[in-house]
Backbone as a ProteinNet text record, in pm:
[ID]
protein_1_A
[PRIMARY]
MRYRALRRLRRVLPSLRTAFAGALLWAAAMGASALLNLLQYDWETPAKIRFVSLLYAAGGALAFPIGLLLARLVSLGRHWEIALAAAFVCLLAATIAVTGGLFGLQYRSYYVQWHAPAFTITWIFQFVFTMLTALYQFVVLGIRLYFPLGFVALAVASVWFARQQR
[TERTIARY]
2180.9	2125.9	2282.5	2370.7	2503.3	2544.5	2535.6	2584.5	2508.1	2381.3	2272.6	2312.5	2379.2	2426.2	2561.4	2652.1	2778.9	2737.7	2667.5	2613.3	2588.3	2505.6	2407.1	2579.5	2626.4	2723.9	2846.1	2876.4	2928.9	2867.3	2752.5	2678.4	2678.4	2690.5	2669.6	2767.2	2917	3038.3	3073.6	3124.2	3154.9	3237.3	3320.3	3426.5	3530.3	3665.7	3755.9	3794	3778	3795.5	3690.5	3562.2	3480	3471.3	3510.4	3510.2	3652.1	3740	3864.2	3830.5	3781	3778.5	3633.4	3548.1	3431.8	3470	3573	3618.9	3709.7	3791.3	3842.2	3789.9	3690.4	3583	3499.4	3477.3	3381	3471.9	3607.6	3711.1	3711.6	3739.2	3740.8	3610.7	3530.6	3381.5	3360.7	3373.8	3374.3	3487.4	3608.1	3707.8	3667.4	3660.5	3608	3521.8	3404.4	3271.6	3325.4	3407.2	3446	3522.3	3653.9	3740.5	3675.1	3546	3500.7	3396.8	3345.9	3278.2	3374.8	3474.8	3557.1	3628.8	3674.1	3736.1	3645.9	3493	3413.3	3377	3399.6	3382.5	3511.1	3632.5	3726.9	3787.4	3773.1	3794.6	3918.6	3966.5	4134.7	4204.2	4334.9	4438.8	4448.8	4527.8	4520.1	4567.9	4648.6	4669	4550	4479.7	4359	4265.2	4277.6	4149.5	4214.4	4343.3	4395.3	4350.7	4377.4	4341.5	4197.7	4102	3982.6	3948.1	3969.1	3944	3980.1	4120.2	4198.3	4099.9	4052.4	3988.9	3853.4	3762.3	3656.4	3694.8	3790.4	3821.9	3851.1	3933.8	3959.4	3841.8	3741.3	3611.1	3527.3	3543	3469	3549.1	3680.1	3732.6	3684.2	3702.3	3683.5	3526	3467.4	3286.9	3227.5	3319.4	3236.6	3235.8	3322.8	3317.7	3227.9	3198.6	3090.8	2985.2	2932.9	2817.9	2763.5	2884.3	2804.5	2771.9	2882.6	2840.4	2701	2641.3	2519.8	2425.9	2432.1	2336.7	2326.4	2419.5	2405.8	2342.7	2361.8	2284.4	2139.1	2123.8	1987.6	1905.1	1953	1858.8	1901.6	1964	1988.5	1832.2	1828.2	1699	1579.1	1612.6	1489.1	1470.2	1337.4	1336.9	1450.7	1464.2	1562.1	1530.3	1392.3	1373.4	1397.3	1418.8	1449.7	1617.5	1669.6	1843.3	1863.5	1811.7	1806.6	1833.3	1699.8	1696.7	1802.9	1842.1	1938.4	2063.6	2076.4	2249.2	2223.8	2121.8	2125.5	2153.5	2082.9	2062.8	2218.1	2243	2361.4	2462.8	2501.6	2625.8	2608.7	2486.6	2507.1	2498.4	2456	2507.5	2626.9	2687.5	2815.1	2909.2	2887.2	2998	2990.1	2895.2	2880.2	2939.2	2885.9	2959.6	3111.7	3152.9	3285.9	3381.7	3340.2	3390.4	3392.8	3246.6	3228.5	3338.7	3336.8	3438.8	3583.1	3608.2	3785.1	3783.5	3677	3681.9	3692.4	3610.5	3609.7	3754.6	3812.8	3945.5	4039.7	4037.2	4120.3	4108.6	3957.2	3931.6	3970.6	3970.6	4034.9	4188	4216.4	4397.9	4444.3	4337.2	4412.4	4371.4	4288.8	4251.9	4317.6	4375.3	4422.6	4554.5	4586.5	4716.9	4645.3	4515.1	4479.7	4382.2	4391.2	4317.1	4405.8	4308.3	4368	4450.5	4495.3	4569.5	4494.3	4544.7	4465.6	4410.2	4296.6	4203.3	4186.4	4184.4	4110.8	3964.4	3907.6	3749.6	3726.5	3830.1	3794	3855	3938.8	3996.8	3863.1	3779.4	3682.7	3585.4	3536.9	3458.1	3489.1	3608.1	3670.6	3654.3	3670.4	3684.7	3553.4	3472.1	3327	3267.2	3298.8	3215.6	3295.7	3413	3502.9	3465.6	3434.4	3378.4	3236.8	3163.3	3016.6	3013.8	3089.3	3092.9	3175.2	3257.2	3292.5	3222.2	3139.5	3046.4	2881.2	2903	2801.3	2820.7	2948.8	2993.8	3015.4	3043.9	3056	2900.6	2814.3	2697.3	2648.8	2671.7	2616	2690.6	2818.9	2911.2	2941.9	2980	3050.2	2957.8	2824.4	2755.9	2736.5	2696.8	2725.2	2809.7	2935	3027.6	2997.1	2899.7	2864.4	2786.1	2725	2607	2681	2672.8	2563.2	2631.7	2770.1	2866.3	2844.9	2845.4	2815.7	2708.8	2594.7	2477.9	2425.9	2502.3	2472	2557.4	2670.5	2745.8	2667.6	2626.6	2499.4	2398.1	2362.3	2247.2	2291.4	2426.8	2458.7	2499.7	2558.9	2627.2	2478.1	2421.6	2248.4	2217.7	2220.3	2166.9	2229.2	2379.7	2477.6	2436	2459.2	2423.6	2273.2	2174.7	2040.9	2053.6	2143.9	2124.5	2219.6	2303	2381.3	2315.4	2227.8	2145.5	2043.1	2009.6	1897.3	1977.6
-1308.5	-1249.9	-1191.9	-1237.2	-1213.3	-1102.8	-1104.3	-980.1	-842.7	-861.6	-795.5	-689.1	-791.1	-751.4	-669.2	-699.3	-653.3	-522.5	-525.8	-409.7	-273.1	-344.3	-223.4	-184.2	-262	-209.5	-129.8	-126.5	-79.9	67.3	80.4	190.1	274.1	194.6	284.4	349.2	281.7	318.8	452.1	549.2	678.4	694.6	784	825	826.1	790.2	809.8	968.7	1038.6	1183.4	1225.7	1193.9	1230	1185.3	1054.8	973.6	1044.8	1046.2	1122.4	1257.9	1345.6	1492.1	1509.7	1397.8	1406.5	1334.4	1275.3	1214.9	1322.8	1429.3	1494.7	1615.2	1667.6	1765.3	1713.9	1594.4	1556.7	1532.2	1467.3	1484.6	1618.5	1699.5	1851.4	1877.9	1857	1904.5	1821.3	1710.8	1624.9	1673.3	1693.6	1723	1852.3	1941.6	2075.4	2091.3	2017.7	2009.3	1963.4	1862.7	1824.2	1907.4	1966	2082.9	2189.5	2259	2369.2	2275.9	2235.2	2192.1	2172.6	2080.4	2089.4	2227.3	2332.1	2441.8	2514.9	2512.5	2578.6	2552.3	2416	2373.1	2358.5	2388.2	2425.1	2291.7	2180.5	2075.5	2010.5	1938.2	1858.6	1948.5	1900.4	1935.1	1963	2039	2084.6	1931.3	1847.1	1733.2	1646.3	1638.5	1563.3	1607.1	1725.8	1803	1759.3	1773.2	1747.2	1615.1	1518.2	1370.5	1307.7	1376.6	1366	1434.7	1558.2	1606.2	1524.5	1470.7	1390.6	1248.4	1185.9	1056.7	1086.2	1211.4	1254.8	1261.6	1336	1361.2	1245.7	1133.4	995.8	911.9	939.9	859.6	905.6	1047.9	1117.6	1063.5	1068.2	1020.4	902.1	805.5	655.2	626.2	729.9	675.5	712.2	848.8	919.3	834.1	764	645.6	554.1	518.8	405.2	471	586.4	615.1	690.2	740.1	780.9	647.5	530.3	414	344.8	340.5	294.4	372.9	519.5	629	609.6	581	573.5	421.5	313.9	207.7	215.2	299	298.7	375	485.5	593.3	579.7	501.4	447.3	429.5	566	533	615.5	654.5	717.8	876.5	905.8	1055.1	1131.6	1255.8	1323.7	1344.2	1342	1322	1197.1	1075.1	969.2	974.3	1012.9	1046.9	1155.7	1272.8	1310.3	1247.6	1157.8	1115.4	986	923.9	811.4	897	982.5	1063.3	1099.8	1140.1	1204.1	1043.5	964	852.8	783.9	745.1	677	726.4	881.3	942.4	929.2	949.1	992.2	874.2	737	609.2	553.7	585.2	543.1	619.7	764.6	834.5	808	786	715.7	609.8	518.1	374.6	365.2	438.3	425.7	522.8	613.7	707.3	618.3	554.1	490.3	366.4	316	212.6	230.7	340.5	399.6	407.7	478.5	507.8	384.4	287.1	171.5	108.1	107.7	50.5	112.1	249.5	329.8	306.9	308.5	267.2	99.8	9.6	-109.3	-127.9	-31.2	-23.1	25.5	94.7	133.3	2	-75.3	-184.3	-310	-305.4	-459.3	-502.5	-401.5	-493.5	-558.8	-565.9	-623.1	-731.7	-761.2	-869.9	-977.3	-1092.3	-1224.5	-1213.5	-1344.7	-1351.1	-1353.5	-1303.3	-1293.1	-1413.5	-1412	-1506	-1631.4	-1610.3	-1703.3	-1697.3	-1746.2	-1734.7	-1583.9	-1610.8	-1494	-1370.8	-1376	-1279.6	-1205.3	-1292.9	-1267.8	-1193.6	-1252.8	-1174.4	-1057.6	-1041.2	-910.4	-801.2	-868.8	-754.1	-719.5	-832.1	-770.5	-674	-705.6	-620.9	-477.2	-471.8	-357.8	-277.3	-349.3	-266.1	-211.9	-293.2	-254	-125	-138.1	-25.4	107.2	74.2	180.8	262.5	161.7	234.6	322.6	217	288.5	452.6	461.6	568	689	628.3	721	783.1	703.7	722.3	837.9	829.4	893.9	1021.6	1015.9	1141.6	1201.7	1131	1192.9	1223.6	1187.9	1248.5	1365.7	1453.9	1595.4	1677.8	1605.2	1702.7	1704.2	1648	1662.8	1779.3	1831	1948.5	2082.6	2168.3	2205.6	2189.8	2218.8	2200.4	2084.2	1986.8	1850	1821.3	1872.7	1874.3	1950.7	2071	2132.6	2104.4	2018.5	1958.5	1843.5	1776.9	1669.8	1695.1	1824.1	1883.7	1928.6	1984.3	2011.2	1926.6	1803.8	1693.6	1624.8	1613.8	1534.3	1623.3	1730.2	1818.5	1835.8	1821.3	1812.7	1656.3	1574.6	1415	1419.5	1470.6	1476.5	1551.1	1654.7	1736.2	1655.4	1571.6	1517.2	1395.6	1340.5	1232.6	1240.9	1381.1	1409.5	1335.9
-1237.7	-1119.1	-1029.8	-1078.7	-1021	-1083.2	-1218.4	-1312	-1275.9	-1249.2	-1211.6	-1086.4	-987.7	-845.4	-887.7	-973.1	-992.4	-1082.1	-1164.8	-1246.2	-1160.9	-1084	-959.5	-858.4	-813.8	-733.7	-811.7	-949.9	-1015.6	-1033	-1047.1	-1054.5	-921.2	-826.4	-692.2	-636.8	-662.4	-639.4	-651.4	-566.3	-612	-676.8	-728.3	-803.6	-666.9	-694	-624.6	-551.2	-657.5	-647.9	-527.8	-543.6	-468.3	-304.8	-329.6	-199.3	-141.6	-189.7	-110	-77.6	-168.2	-123.9	-18.1	-46.5	66.1	203.6	189.6	327.3	414	313.5	362.3	444	354.1	416.6	536.1	527.2	638	780.5	722.1	864.8	933	829.4	889.6	985.9	939.2	974	1115.5	1116.8	1267.8	1334.3	1304.2	1381.6	1415	1349.3	1411.2	1497	1465.5	1559.1	1694.2	1685.7	1840.2	1890.7	1847.4	1899.1	1939.1	1867.8	1916.8	2041	2038.6	2145.9	2286.3	2289.2	2368.7	2422.9	2329.3	2371.8	2427.7	2390.3	2435.9	2592.8	2654.9	2760.9	2846.1	2813.8	2861.4	2940.2	2836.7	2866.9	2877.4	2977	3009.8	2957.9	2906.4	2862.7	2712.6	2683	2524.2	2437.4	2494.5	2421.7	2424.2	2524.9	2508.3	2426	2433.3	2328.2	2180	2148.1	2027.1	1985.9	2070.6	2053	2004.3	2098.6	2065.3	1951	1910.1	1767.8	1640.1	1668.2	1563.2	1545.2	1678	1662.7	1611	1616.8	1552.3	1388.8	1360.9	1233.3	1136.3	1221.4	1167.4	1165.3	1241.6	1219.6	1124.1	1106.2	1002.8	867	838.6	720.9	691.9	772.9	738.5	709.4	766.6	767.9	637.9	592.1	477	346	307.9	209.6	184.7	335.7	368.8	392.8	393.5	434.3	290.3	207.6	64.5	-17.8	-3.6	-82.6	-20.8	111.4	152.3	108.2	102.9	53.8	-85.9	-185.3	-287	-329	-264.3	-278.9	-266.3	-145.1	-93.9	-157.7	-241.7	-314.4	-459.5	-510.7	-659.9	-726.6	-824.7	-915.2	-867.2	-733	-661.9	-668.9	-588.1	-619.2	-545.2	-535.7	-462.6	-299.8	-263.8	-119	-61.6	-114.2	-49.1	-39	-192.2	-164.6	-28.9	-31.9	119.7	225.4	245.9	369.3	374.6	289.1	275.1	311.1	233.2	276.7	433.1	488.2	610.8	709.4	687.2	749.1	761.7	632.7	604.8	688.1	629.8	682.9	816.5	894.8	1037.9	1124	1075.9	1128.7	1080.5	963.8	963.8	1062	1044.1	1111.8	1281.3	1321.6	1462	1469.8	1385.6	1396.1	1411.6	1321.3	1299.8	1400.8	1417	1551.3	1664.9	1670.8	1825.9	1823.4	1714.7	1685.4	1741.7	1672.3	1703.1	1847.3	1906.5	2037.6	2128.9	2088.6	2173	2178.3	2061.7	2041.3	2106.8	2148.1	2189.8	2356.8	2385.4	2508.8	2601.5	2453.7	2505.4	2523.4	2434.6	2448	2575.3	2661.2	2796.3	2887.8	2873.5	2960.6	2916.2	2784.5	2742	2851.3	2944.9	3031	3153.1	3166.3	3275.8	3236.2	3078.6	3029.4	3020.2	2970.3	2985.6	2806.6	2838.4	2701.4	2587	2443.4	2354.5	2289.7	2226	2176.4	2274.1	2391.4	2501.7	2509.6	2563.7	2620.6	2683.8	2797.7	2880.9	2819.6	2717.9	2659.7	2581.2	2495.9	2398.4	2472.8	2604.6	2690.4	2733.5	2761.3	2792.9	2704.5	2581.9	2446.4	2432.5	2413.6	2386.8	2516.3	2616.9	2711.3	2728.9	2714.2	2706	2582.3	2503.3	2362.5	2387.4	2450.3	2464.6	2558.5	2658.3	2751.7	2705.3	2620.3	2533	2436.6	2384.3	2292.7	2357.5	2454.4	2540.2	2597.1	2647.9	2677.6	2609.1	2476	2338.7	2333.9	2292.7	2273.1	2388.6	2512.8	2645.7	2617.2	2593.6	2608	2488.1	2404.8	2252.3	2156	2138.7	2053.9	2063	2189	2194.1	2103.8	2100.3	2032.6	1904.8	1812.9	1679.3	1670.1	1777.6	1773.9	1809.9	1733.1	1647.7	1508.4	1508.2	1364	1290.7	1364.6	1291.8	1242.5	1287.1	1240.9	1118.2	1114.7	994.4	883.6	900.3	810.6	766.6	817	783.1	698.8	715	638	540.1	525.5	412	297.5	353.3	288.2	234.5	332.3	273.5	146.4	153.5	43	-92.3	-78	-161.5	-248	-152.1	-218.2	-302.8	-233.1	-296.5	-428	-438.5	-589	-679.6	-599	-700.1	-758.7	-716	-755.7	-866.5	-895	-984.5	-1133.8
[MASK]
++++++++++++++++++++++++++++++++++++++++++++++++++++++++++++++++++++++++++++++++++++++++++++++++++++++++++++++++++++++++++++++++++++++++++++++++++++++++++++++++++++++

């Protein structure tokens, strides 16, 4: 049983080249999507636009290998339709989760000066509720920065993945 799980894990691990190249392309697409949306609405200052775009790019770079691994795990040995859906859902979920987590950590770093000393019960409550608030704000305000360019990139990446799985 243990060997079967290890064998399956070896089969679903993407190559280092695919993971690295995909992460760079995915980061560029997610960063560009955020940048274009923020520039379109003449949002804040250029420094803040640059920071948010880099945050989205970093989230994309970190999320791509995770999403690719999960998609390969779900779609191993299945039809191309399953691979397409798996890539779509896994890349979407990983990108939103990782970028939201980075946003939450950045949000938390602002409020850390008013929080209790680290690893106390009060600090844990403050950390959890600050992160939940940040994630809520990201979902409400930040998801829109993925449209339309990020959605197009997601569709293209999903089709690429499904074709690779044949």
